[in-house]
mmCIF file of C-alpha atoms and ligand atoms in Angstrom:
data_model
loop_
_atom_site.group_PDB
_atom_site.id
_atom_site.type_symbol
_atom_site.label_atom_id
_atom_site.label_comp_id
_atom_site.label_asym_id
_atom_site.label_seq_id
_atom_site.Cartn_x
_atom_site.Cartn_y
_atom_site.Cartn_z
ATOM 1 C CA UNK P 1 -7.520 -14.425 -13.186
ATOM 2 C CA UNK P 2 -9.625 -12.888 -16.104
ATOM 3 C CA UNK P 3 -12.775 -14.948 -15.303
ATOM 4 C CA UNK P 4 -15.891 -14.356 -13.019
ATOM 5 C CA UNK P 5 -15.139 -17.802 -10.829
ATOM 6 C CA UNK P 6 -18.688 -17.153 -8.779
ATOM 7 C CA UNK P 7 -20.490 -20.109 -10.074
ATOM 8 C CA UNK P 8 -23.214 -20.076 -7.121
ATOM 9 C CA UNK P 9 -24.906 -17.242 -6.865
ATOM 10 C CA UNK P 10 -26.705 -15.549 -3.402
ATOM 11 C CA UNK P 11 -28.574 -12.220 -4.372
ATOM 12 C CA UNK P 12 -28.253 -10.166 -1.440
ATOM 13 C CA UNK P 13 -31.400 -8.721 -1.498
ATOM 14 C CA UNK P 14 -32.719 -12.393 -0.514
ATOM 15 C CA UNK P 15 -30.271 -11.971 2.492
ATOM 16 C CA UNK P 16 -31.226 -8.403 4.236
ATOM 17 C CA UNK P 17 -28.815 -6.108 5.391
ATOM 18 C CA UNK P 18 -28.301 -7.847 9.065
ATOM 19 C CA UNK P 19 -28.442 -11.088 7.093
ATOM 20 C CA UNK P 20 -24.959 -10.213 5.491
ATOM 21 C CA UNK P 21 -23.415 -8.237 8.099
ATOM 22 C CA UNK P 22 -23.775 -11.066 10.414
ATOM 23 C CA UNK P 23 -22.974 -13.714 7.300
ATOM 24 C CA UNK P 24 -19.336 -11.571 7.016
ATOM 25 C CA UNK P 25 -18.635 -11.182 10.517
ATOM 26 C CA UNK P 26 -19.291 -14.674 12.069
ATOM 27 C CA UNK P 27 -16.093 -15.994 11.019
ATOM 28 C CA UNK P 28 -13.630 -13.004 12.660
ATOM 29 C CA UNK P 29 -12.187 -13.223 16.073
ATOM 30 C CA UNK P 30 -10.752 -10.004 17.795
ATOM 31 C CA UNK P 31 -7.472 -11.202 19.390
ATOM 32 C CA UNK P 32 -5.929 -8.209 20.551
ATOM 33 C CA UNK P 33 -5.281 -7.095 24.432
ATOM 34 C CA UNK P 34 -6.371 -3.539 23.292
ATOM 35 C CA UNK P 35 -9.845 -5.136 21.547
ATOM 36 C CA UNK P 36 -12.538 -4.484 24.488
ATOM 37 C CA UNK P 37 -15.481 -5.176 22.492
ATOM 38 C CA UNK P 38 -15.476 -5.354 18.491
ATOM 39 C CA UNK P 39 -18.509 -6.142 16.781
ATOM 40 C CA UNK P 40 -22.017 -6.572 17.716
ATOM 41 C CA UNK P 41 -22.483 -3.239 19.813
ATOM 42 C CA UNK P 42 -22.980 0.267 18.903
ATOM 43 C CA UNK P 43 -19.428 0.628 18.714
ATOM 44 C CA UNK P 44 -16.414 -0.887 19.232
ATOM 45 C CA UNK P 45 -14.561 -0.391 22.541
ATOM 46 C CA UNK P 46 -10.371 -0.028 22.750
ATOM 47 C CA UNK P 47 -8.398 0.812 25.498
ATOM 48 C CA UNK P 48 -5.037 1.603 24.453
ATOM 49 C CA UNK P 49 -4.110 3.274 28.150
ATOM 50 C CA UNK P 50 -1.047 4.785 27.959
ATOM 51 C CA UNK P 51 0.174 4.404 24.131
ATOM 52 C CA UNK P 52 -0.845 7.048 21.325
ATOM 53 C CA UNK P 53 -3.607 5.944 19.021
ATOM 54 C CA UNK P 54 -3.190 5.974 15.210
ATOM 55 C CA UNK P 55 -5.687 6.788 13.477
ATOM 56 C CA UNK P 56 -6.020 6.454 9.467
ATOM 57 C CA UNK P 57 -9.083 5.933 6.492
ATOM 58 C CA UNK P 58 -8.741 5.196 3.169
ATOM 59 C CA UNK P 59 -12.098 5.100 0.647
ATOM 60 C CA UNK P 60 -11.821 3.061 -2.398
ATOM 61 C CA UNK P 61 -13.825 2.737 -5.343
ATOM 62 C CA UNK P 62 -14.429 0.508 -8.708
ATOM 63 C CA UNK P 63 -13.393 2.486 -12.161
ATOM 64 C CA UNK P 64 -11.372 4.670 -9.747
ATOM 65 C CA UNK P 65 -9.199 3.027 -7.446
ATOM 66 C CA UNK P 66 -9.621 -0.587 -9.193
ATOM 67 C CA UNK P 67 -10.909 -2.554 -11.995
ATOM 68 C CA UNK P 68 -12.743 -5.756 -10.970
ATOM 69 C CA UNK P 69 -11.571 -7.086 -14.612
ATOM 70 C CA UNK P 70 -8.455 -7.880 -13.298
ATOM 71 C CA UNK P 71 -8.171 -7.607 -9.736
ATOM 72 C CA UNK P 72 -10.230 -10.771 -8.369
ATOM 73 C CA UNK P 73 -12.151 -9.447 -4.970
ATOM 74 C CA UNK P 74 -10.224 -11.488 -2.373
ATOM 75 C CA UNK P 75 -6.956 -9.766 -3.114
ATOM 76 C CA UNK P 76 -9.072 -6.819 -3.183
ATOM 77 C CA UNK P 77 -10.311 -7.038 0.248
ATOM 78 C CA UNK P 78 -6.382 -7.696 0.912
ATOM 79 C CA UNK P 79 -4.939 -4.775 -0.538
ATOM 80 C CA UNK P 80 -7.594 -2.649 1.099
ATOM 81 C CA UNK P 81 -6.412 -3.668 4.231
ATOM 82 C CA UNK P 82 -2.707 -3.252 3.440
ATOM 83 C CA UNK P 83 -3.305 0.375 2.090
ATOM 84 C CA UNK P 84 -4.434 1.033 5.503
ATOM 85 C CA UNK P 85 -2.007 -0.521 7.573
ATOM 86 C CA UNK P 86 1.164 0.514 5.288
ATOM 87 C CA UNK P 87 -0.019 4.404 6.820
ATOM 88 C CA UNK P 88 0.249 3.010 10.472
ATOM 89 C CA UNK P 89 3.377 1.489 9.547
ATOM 90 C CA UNK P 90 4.616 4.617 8.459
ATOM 91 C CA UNK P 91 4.131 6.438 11.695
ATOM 92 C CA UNK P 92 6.344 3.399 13.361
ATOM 93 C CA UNK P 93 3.117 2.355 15.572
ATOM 94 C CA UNK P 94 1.420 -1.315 15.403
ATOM 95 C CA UNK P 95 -1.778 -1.796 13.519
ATOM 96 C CA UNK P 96 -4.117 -3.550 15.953
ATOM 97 C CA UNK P 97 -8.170 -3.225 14.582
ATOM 98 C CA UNK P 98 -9.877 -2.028 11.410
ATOM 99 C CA UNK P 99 -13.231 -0.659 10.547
ATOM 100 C CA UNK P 100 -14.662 -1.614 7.041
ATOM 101 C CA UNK P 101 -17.577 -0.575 5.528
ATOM 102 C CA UNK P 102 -18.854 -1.444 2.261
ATOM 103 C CA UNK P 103 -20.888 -0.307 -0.362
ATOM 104 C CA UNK P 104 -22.303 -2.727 -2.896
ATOM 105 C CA UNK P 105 -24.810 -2.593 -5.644
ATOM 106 C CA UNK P 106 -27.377 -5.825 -6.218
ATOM 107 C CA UNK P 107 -25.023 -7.146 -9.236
ATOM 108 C CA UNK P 108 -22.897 -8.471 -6.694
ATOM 109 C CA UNK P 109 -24.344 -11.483 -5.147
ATOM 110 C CA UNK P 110 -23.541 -13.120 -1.840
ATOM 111 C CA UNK P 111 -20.677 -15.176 -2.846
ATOM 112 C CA UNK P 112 -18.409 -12.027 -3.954
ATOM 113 C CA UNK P 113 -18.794 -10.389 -0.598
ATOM 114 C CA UNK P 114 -17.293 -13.517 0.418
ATOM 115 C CA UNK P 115 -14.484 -13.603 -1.642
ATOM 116 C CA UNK P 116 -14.012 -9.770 -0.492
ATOM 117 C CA UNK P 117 -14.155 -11.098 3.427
ATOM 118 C CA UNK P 118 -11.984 -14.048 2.466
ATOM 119 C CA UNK P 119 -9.442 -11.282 1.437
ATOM 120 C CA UNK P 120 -9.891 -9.123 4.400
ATOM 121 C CA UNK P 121 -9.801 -11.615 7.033
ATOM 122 C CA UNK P 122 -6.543 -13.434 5.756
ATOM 123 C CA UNK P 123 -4.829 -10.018 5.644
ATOM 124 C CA UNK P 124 -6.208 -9.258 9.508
ATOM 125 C CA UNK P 125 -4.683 -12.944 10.584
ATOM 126 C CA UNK P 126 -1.676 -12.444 9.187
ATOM 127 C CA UNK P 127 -1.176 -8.699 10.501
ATOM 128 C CA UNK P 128 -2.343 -9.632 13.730
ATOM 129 C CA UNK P 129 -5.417 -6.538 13.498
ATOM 130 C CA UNK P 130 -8.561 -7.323 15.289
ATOM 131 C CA UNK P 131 -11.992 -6.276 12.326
ATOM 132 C CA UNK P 132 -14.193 -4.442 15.202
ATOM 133 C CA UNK P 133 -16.606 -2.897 12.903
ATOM 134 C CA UNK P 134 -17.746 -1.168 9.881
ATOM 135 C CA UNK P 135 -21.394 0.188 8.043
ATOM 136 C CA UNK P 136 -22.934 -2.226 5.592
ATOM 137 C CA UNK P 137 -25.090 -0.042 2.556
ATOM 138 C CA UNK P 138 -25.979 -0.901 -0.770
ATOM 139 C CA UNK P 139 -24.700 1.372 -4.214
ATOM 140 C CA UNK P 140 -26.934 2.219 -7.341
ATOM 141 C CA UNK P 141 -23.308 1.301 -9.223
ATOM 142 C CA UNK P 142 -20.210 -1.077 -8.001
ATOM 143 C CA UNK P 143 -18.905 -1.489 -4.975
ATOM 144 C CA UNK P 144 -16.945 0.827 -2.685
ATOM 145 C CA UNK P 145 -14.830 -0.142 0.126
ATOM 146 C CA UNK P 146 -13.653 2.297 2.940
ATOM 147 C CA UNK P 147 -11.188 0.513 5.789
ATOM 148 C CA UNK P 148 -10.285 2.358 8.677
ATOM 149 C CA UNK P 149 -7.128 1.471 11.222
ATOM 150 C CA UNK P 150 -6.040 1.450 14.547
ATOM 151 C CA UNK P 151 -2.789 1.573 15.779
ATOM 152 C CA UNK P 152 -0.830 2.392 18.944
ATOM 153 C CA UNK P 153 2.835 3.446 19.490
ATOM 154 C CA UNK P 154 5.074 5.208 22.079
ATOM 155 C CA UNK P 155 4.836 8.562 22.070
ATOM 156 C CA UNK P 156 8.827 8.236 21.889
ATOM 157 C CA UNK P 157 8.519 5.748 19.439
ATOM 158 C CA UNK P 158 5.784 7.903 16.794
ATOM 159 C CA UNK P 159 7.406 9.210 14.165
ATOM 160 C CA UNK P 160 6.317 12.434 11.508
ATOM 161 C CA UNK P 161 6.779 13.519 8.082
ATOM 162 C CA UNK P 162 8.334 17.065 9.612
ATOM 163 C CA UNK P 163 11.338 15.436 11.405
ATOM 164 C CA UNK P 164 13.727 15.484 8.716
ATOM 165 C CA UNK P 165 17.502 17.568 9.045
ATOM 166 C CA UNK P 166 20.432 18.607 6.776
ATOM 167 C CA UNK P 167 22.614 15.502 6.030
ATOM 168 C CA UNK P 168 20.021 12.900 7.041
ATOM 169 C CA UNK P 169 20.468 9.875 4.941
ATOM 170 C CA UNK P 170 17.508 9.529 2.645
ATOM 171 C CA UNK P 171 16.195 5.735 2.795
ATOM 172 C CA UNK P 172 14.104 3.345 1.192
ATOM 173 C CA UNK P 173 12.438 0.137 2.274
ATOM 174 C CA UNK P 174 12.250 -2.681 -0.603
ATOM 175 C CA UNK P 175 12.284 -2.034 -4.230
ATOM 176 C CA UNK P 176 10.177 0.394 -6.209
ATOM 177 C CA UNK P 177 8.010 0.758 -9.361
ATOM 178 C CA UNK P 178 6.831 -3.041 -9.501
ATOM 179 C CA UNK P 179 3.366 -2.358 -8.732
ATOM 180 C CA UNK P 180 3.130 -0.032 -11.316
ATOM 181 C CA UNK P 181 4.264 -1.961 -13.860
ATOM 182 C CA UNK P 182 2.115 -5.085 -12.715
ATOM 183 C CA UNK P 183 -0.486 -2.919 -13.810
ATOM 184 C CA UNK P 184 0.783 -2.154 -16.874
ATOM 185 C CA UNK P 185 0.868 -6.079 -17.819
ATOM 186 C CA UNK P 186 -2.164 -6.500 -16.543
ATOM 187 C CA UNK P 187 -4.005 -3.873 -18.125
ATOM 188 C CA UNK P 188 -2.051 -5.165 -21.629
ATOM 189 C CA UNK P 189 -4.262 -8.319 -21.004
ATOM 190 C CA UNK P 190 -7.366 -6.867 -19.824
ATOM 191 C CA UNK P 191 -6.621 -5.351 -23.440
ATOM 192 C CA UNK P 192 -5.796 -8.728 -24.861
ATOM 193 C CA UNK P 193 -8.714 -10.619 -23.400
ATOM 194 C CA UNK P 194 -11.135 -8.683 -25.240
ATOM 195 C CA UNK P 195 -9.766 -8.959 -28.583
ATOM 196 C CA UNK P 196 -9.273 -13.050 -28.065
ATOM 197 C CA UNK P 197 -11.371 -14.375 -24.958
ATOM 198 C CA UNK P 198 -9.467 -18.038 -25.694
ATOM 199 C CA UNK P 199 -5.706 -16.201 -25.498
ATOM 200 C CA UNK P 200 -4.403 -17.715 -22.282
ATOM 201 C CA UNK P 201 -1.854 -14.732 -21.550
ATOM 202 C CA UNK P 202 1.915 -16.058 -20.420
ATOM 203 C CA UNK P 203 2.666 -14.178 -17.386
ATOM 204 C CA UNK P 204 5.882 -16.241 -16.299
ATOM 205 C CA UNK P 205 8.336 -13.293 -16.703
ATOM 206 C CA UNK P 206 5.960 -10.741 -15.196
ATOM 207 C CA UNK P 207 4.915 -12.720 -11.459
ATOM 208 C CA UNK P 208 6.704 -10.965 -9.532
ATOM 209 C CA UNK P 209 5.241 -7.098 -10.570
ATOM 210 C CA UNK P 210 1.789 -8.941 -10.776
ATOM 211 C CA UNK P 211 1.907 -9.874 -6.824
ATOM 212 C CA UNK P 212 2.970 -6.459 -6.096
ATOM 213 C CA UNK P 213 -0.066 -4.790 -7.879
ATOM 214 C CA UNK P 214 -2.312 -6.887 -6.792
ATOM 215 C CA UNK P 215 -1.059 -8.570 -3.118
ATOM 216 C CA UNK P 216 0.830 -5.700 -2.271
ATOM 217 C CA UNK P 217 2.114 -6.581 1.345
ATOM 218 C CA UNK P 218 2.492 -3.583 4.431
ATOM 219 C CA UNK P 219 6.336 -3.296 6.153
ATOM 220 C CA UNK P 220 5.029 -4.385 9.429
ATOM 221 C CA UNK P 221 8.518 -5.345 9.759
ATOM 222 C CA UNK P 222 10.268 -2.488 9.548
ATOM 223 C CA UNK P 223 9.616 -0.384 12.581
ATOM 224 C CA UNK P 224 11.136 -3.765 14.427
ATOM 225 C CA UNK P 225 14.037 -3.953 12.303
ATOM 226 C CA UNK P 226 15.281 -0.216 13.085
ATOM 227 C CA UNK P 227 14.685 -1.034 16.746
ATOM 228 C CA UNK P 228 16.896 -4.135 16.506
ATOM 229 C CA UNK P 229 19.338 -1.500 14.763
ATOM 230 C CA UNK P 230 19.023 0.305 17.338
ATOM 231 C CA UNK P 231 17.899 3.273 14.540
ATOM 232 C CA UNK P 232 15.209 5.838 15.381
ATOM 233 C CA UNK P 233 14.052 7.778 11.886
ATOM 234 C CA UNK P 234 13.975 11.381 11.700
ATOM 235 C CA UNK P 235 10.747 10.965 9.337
ATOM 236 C CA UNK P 236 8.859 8.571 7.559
ATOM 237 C CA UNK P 237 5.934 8.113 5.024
ATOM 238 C CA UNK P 238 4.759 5.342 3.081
ATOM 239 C CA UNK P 239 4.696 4.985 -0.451
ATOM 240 C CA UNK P 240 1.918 4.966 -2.091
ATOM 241 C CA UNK P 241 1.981 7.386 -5.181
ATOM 242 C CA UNK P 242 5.210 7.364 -6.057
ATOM 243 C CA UNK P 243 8.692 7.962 -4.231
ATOM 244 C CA UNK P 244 9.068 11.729 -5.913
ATOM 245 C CA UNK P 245 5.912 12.934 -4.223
ATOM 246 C CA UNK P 246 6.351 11.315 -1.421
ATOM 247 C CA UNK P 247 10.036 12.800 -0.629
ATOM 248 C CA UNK P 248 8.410 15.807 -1.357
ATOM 249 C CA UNK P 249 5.938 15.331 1.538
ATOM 250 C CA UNK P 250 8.780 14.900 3.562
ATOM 251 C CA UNK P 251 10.677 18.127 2.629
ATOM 252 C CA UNK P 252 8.098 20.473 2.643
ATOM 253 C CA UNK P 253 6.617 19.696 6.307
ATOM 254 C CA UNK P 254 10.439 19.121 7.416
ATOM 255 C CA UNK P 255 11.469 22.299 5.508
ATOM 256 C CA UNK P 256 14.714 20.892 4.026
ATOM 257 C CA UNK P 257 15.769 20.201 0.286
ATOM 258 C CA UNK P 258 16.405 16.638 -1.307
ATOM 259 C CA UNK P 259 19.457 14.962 -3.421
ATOM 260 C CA UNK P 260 18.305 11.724 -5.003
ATOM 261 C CA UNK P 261 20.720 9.489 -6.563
ATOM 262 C CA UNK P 262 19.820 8.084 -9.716
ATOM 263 C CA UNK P 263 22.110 4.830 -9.520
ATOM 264 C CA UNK P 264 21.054 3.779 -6.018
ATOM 265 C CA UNK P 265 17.348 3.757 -6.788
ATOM 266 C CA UNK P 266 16.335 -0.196 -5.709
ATOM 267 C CA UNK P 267 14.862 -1.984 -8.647
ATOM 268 C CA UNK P 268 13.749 -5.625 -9.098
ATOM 269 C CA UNK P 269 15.564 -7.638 -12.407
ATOM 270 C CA UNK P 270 11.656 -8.021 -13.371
ATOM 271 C CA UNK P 271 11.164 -3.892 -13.527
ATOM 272 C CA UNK P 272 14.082 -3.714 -15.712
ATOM 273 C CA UNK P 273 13.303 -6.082 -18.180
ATOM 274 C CA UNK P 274 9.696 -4.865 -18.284
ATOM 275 C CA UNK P 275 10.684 -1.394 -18.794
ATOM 276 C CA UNK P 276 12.430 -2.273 -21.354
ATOM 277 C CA UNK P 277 9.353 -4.325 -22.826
ATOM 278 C CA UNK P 278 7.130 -1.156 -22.583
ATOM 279 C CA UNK P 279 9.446 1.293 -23.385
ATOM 280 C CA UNK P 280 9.566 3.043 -20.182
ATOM 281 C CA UNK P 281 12.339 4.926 -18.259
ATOM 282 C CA UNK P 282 12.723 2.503 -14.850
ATOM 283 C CA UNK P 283 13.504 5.618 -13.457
ATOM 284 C CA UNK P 284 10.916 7.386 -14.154
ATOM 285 C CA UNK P 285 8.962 4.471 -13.151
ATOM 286 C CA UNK P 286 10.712 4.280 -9.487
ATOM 287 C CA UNK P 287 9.865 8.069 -8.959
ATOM 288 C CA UNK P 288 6.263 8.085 -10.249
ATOM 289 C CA UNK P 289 5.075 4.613 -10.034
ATOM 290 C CA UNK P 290 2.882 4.429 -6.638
ATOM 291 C CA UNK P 291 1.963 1.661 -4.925
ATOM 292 C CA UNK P 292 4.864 0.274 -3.699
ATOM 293 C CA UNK P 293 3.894 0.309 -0.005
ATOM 294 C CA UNK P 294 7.435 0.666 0.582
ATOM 295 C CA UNK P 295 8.690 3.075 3.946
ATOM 296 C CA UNK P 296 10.604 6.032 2.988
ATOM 297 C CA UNK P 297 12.598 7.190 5.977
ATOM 298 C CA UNK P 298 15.308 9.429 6.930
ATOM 299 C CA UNK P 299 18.126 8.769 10.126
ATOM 300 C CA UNK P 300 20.651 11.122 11.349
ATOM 301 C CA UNK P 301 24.230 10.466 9.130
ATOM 302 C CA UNK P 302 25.672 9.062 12.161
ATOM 303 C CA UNK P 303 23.623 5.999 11.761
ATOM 304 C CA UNK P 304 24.939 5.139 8.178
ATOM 305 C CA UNK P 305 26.918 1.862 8.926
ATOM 306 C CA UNK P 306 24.159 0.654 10.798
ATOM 307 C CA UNK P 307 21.916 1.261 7.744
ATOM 308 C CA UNK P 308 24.540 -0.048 5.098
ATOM 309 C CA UNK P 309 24.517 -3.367 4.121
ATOM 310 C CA UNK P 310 21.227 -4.078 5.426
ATOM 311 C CA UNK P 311 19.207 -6.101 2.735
ATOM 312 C CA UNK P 312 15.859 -4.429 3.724
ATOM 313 C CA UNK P 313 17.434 -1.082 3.055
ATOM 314 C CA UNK P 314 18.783 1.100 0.248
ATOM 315 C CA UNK P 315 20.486 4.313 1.077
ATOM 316 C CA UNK P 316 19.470 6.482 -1.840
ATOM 317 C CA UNK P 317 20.594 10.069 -0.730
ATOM 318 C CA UNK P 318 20.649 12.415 1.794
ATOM 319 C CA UNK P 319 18.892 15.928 3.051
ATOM 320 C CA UNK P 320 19.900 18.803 1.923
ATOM 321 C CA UNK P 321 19.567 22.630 2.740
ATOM 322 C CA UNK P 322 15.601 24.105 2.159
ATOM 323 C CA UNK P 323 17.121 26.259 -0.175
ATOM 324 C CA UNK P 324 19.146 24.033 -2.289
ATOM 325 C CA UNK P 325 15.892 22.796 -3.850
ATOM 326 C CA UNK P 326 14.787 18.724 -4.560
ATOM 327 C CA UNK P 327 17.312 17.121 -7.088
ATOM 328 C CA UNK P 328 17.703 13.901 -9.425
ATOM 329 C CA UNK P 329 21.249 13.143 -9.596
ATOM 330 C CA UNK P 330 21.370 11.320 -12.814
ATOM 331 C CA UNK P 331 24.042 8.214 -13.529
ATOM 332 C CA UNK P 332 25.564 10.889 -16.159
ATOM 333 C CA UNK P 333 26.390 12.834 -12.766
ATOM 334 C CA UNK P 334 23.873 15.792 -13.949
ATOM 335 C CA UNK P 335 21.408 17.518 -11.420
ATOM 336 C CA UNK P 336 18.064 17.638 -12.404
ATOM 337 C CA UNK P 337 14.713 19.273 -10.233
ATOM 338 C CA UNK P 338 12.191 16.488 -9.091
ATOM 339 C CA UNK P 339 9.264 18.374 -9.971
ATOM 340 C CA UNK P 340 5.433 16.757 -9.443
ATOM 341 C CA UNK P 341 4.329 17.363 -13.234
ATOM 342 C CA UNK P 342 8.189 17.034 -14.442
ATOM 343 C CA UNK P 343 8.559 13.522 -13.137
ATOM 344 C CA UNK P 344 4.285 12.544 -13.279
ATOM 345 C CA UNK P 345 4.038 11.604 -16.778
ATOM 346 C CA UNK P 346 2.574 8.100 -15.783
ATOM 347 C CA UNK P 347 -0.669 9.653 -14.003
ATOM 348 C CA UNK P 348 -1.548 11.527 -16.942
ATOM 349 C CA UNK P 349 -5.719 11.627 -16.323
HETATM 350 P P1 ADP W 401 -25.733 0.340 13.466
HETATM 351 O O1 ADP W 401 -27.200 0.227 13.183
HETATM 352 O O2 ADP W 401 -25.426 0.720 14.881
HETATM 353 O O3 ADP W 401 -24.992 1.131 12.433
HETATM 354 P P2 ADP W 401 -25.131 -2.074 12.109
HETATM 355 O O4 ADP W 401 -26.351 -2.910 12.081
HETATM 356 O O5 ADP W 401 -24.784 -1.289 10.883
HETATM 357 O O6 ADP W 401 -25.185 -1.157 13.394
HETATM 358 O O7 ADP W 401 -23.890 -2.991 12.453
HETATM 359 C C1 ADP W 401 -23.953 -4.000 13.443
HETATM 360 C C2 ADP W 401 -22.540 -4.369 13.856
HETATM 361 O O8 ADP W 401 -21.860 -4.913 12.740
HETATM 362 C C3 ADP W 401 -21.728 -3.178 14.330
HETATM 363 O O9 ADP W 401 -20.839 -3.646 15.337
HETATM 364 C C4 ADP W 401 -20.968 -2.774 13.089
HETATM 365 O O10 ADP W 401 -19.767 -2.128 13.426
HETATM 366 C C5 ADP W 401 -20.729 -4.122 12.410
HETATM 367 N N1 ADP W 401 -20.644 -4.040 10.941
HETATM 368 C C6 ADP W 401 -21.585 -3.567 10.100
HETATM 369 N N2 ADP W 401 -21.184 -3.662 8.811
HETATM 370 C C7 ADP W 401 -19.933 -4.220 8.845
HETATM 371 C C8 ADP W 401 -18.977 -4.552 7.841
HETATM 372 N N3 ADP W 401 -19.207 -4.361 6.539
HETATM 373 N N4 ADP W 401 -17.817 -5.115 8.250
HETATM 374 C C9 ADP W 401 -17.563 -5.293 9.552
HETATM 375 N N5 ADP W 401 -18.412 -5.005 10.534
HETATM 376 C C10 ADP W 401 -19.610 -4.465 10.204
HETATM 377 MG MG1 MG W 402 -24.631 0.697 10.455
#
């Protein structure tokens, strides 16, 4: 996982802009209805007739967003795609194409933009998302990726951060604060690695938190399961930087208040044992962690036995009157504020 596997290299300058784009593309297939023309045009062509498009970007980039030490470019090319679809997700619509456009400087050679594709086009098969075009452009320094998606939904079926009322059931998709912790182990090696090259770490106990930092997978699922349940959410985000800030999303555009219960927060055995290992609150690592890709959603009270019991979903507490604030209940039964720089220790810069 720690080693550079490109063995052939390709330099990209050899290949010409049209060269690669045409190299990267050959190999993708646009399968869905709402695909008129992907790429090979001067743009792509949808018709989505009478649905509601989705529309969302994300722009990521080496040293900021990731660290090609550790994070090997195929899962990269998979996680950008998941980062992408997790915010379609999270309006209940269907991801159907993505745009990607890359930036890449001439120490990358043809064979990592492979790897990178590899990524991106086993994440578009198994979403069922059509690639229909991007911008190819080279970078004086490392490579940055921006992925743009598509969806469609209902306009019945779309649903908004702001939709959230008093007594709402608060609830949570998965299990939280893996990812962060993957990281954690991983940067440990990174660490490792360049004291001892020949130290082959032992990452038995940590495979789990590992996958989820670095194959993080989107709940496509999710917006079929609450149909099924017959369960419409009164709002919904995603998770990506951490459940605190993201129930805070939801409460300030749905202008309610928040109780969190400490106790009911959805943690993997692996978390625990890690926090432990690193000496960190698993709590705090729930709240703050990011990167879960987890949906956090709310549903009228009335739909709690429906919710209950369900082993994609943890109920972990309800809304609450704007001016009663955003609270931790803790397992000692106290009430503490969930503040962003209270409860953001972990993204100290
Ligand atoms: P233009 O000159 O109109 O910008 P390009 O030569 O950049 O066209 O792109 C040709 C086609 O390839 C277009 O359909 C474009 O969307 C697509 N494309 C370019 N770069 C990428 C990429 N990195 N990934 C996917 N599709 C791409
Ligand atoms: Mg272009």
């Amino acid at each position: 996982m720690l080693e550079d596997k490109n063995t052939q290299k390709t330099s990209l300058a050899e290949l010409g802009e049209f060269g690669l784009i045409n190299h990267i593309t050959k190999y993708f297939k646009a399968e869905n209805a709402t695909t008129v023309k992907a790429i090979g045009d001067d743009a792509a062509v949808l018709d989505t007739s009478e649905k509601q498009t989705l529309v969302t970007t994300d722009l990521l980039i080496e040293g900021v967003h990731f660290d090609l030490s550790y994070m090997p470019l195929k899962h990269l090319g998979y996680k950008a795609i998941m980062v992408n679809l997790s915010d379609v997700y999270a309006m209940n619509g269907v991801a159907e194409q993505v745009t990607v456009s890359i930036a890449v400087s001439n120490r990358f050679p043809l064979e990592a933009i492979e790897e990178l594709y590899a990524g991106i086009q086993l994440a578009c098969n198994t979403y069922n998302v059509d690639l229909i075009g991007g911008d190819t452009t080279s970078s004086t320094k490392g490579i940055l990726i921006s992925v743009t998606a598509i969806g469609k939904a209902t306009k019945e079926d779309v649903v908004y951060r702001n939709g959230a009322k008093e007594t709402d059931l608060i609830v949570v998709s998965g299990d939280l604060g893996a990812a962060y912790l993957g990281l954690q182990v991983l940067e440990r090696e990174k660490q490792v690695f360049k004291v001892d090259p020949n130290n082959q770490p032992d990452l038995d106990n940590y495979t789990y938190l590992i996958e989820r930092q670095l194959k993080p997978e989107a709940r496509k699922d999710v917006a079929g399961i609450l149909k099924e349940l017959e369960v419409k959410p009164t709002s919904m985000i995603d998770i990506s930087d951490g459940l605190s800030s993201e129930i805070m999303h939801i409460c300030s555009q749905s202008k309610v208040g928040c109780k969190i219960y400490e106790d009911k927060l959805p943690l993997d055995p692996q978390v625990i044992s890690a926090c432990e290992e690193f000496e960190l609150d698993s709590t705090m690592v729930a709240l703050s962690g990011g990167e879960d890709y987890e949906l956090l959603f709310t549903v009228p009270i009335a739909d709690f036995d429906k919710i209950k019991g369900n082993p994609n979903f943890s109920i972990i507490g309800h809304i609450i009157a704007e001016n009663q604030g955003l609270n931790l209940v803790t397992r000692a039964n106290q009430e503490i504020e969930l503040k962003a720089q209270g409860w953001n220790p972990l993204k100290g810069e």
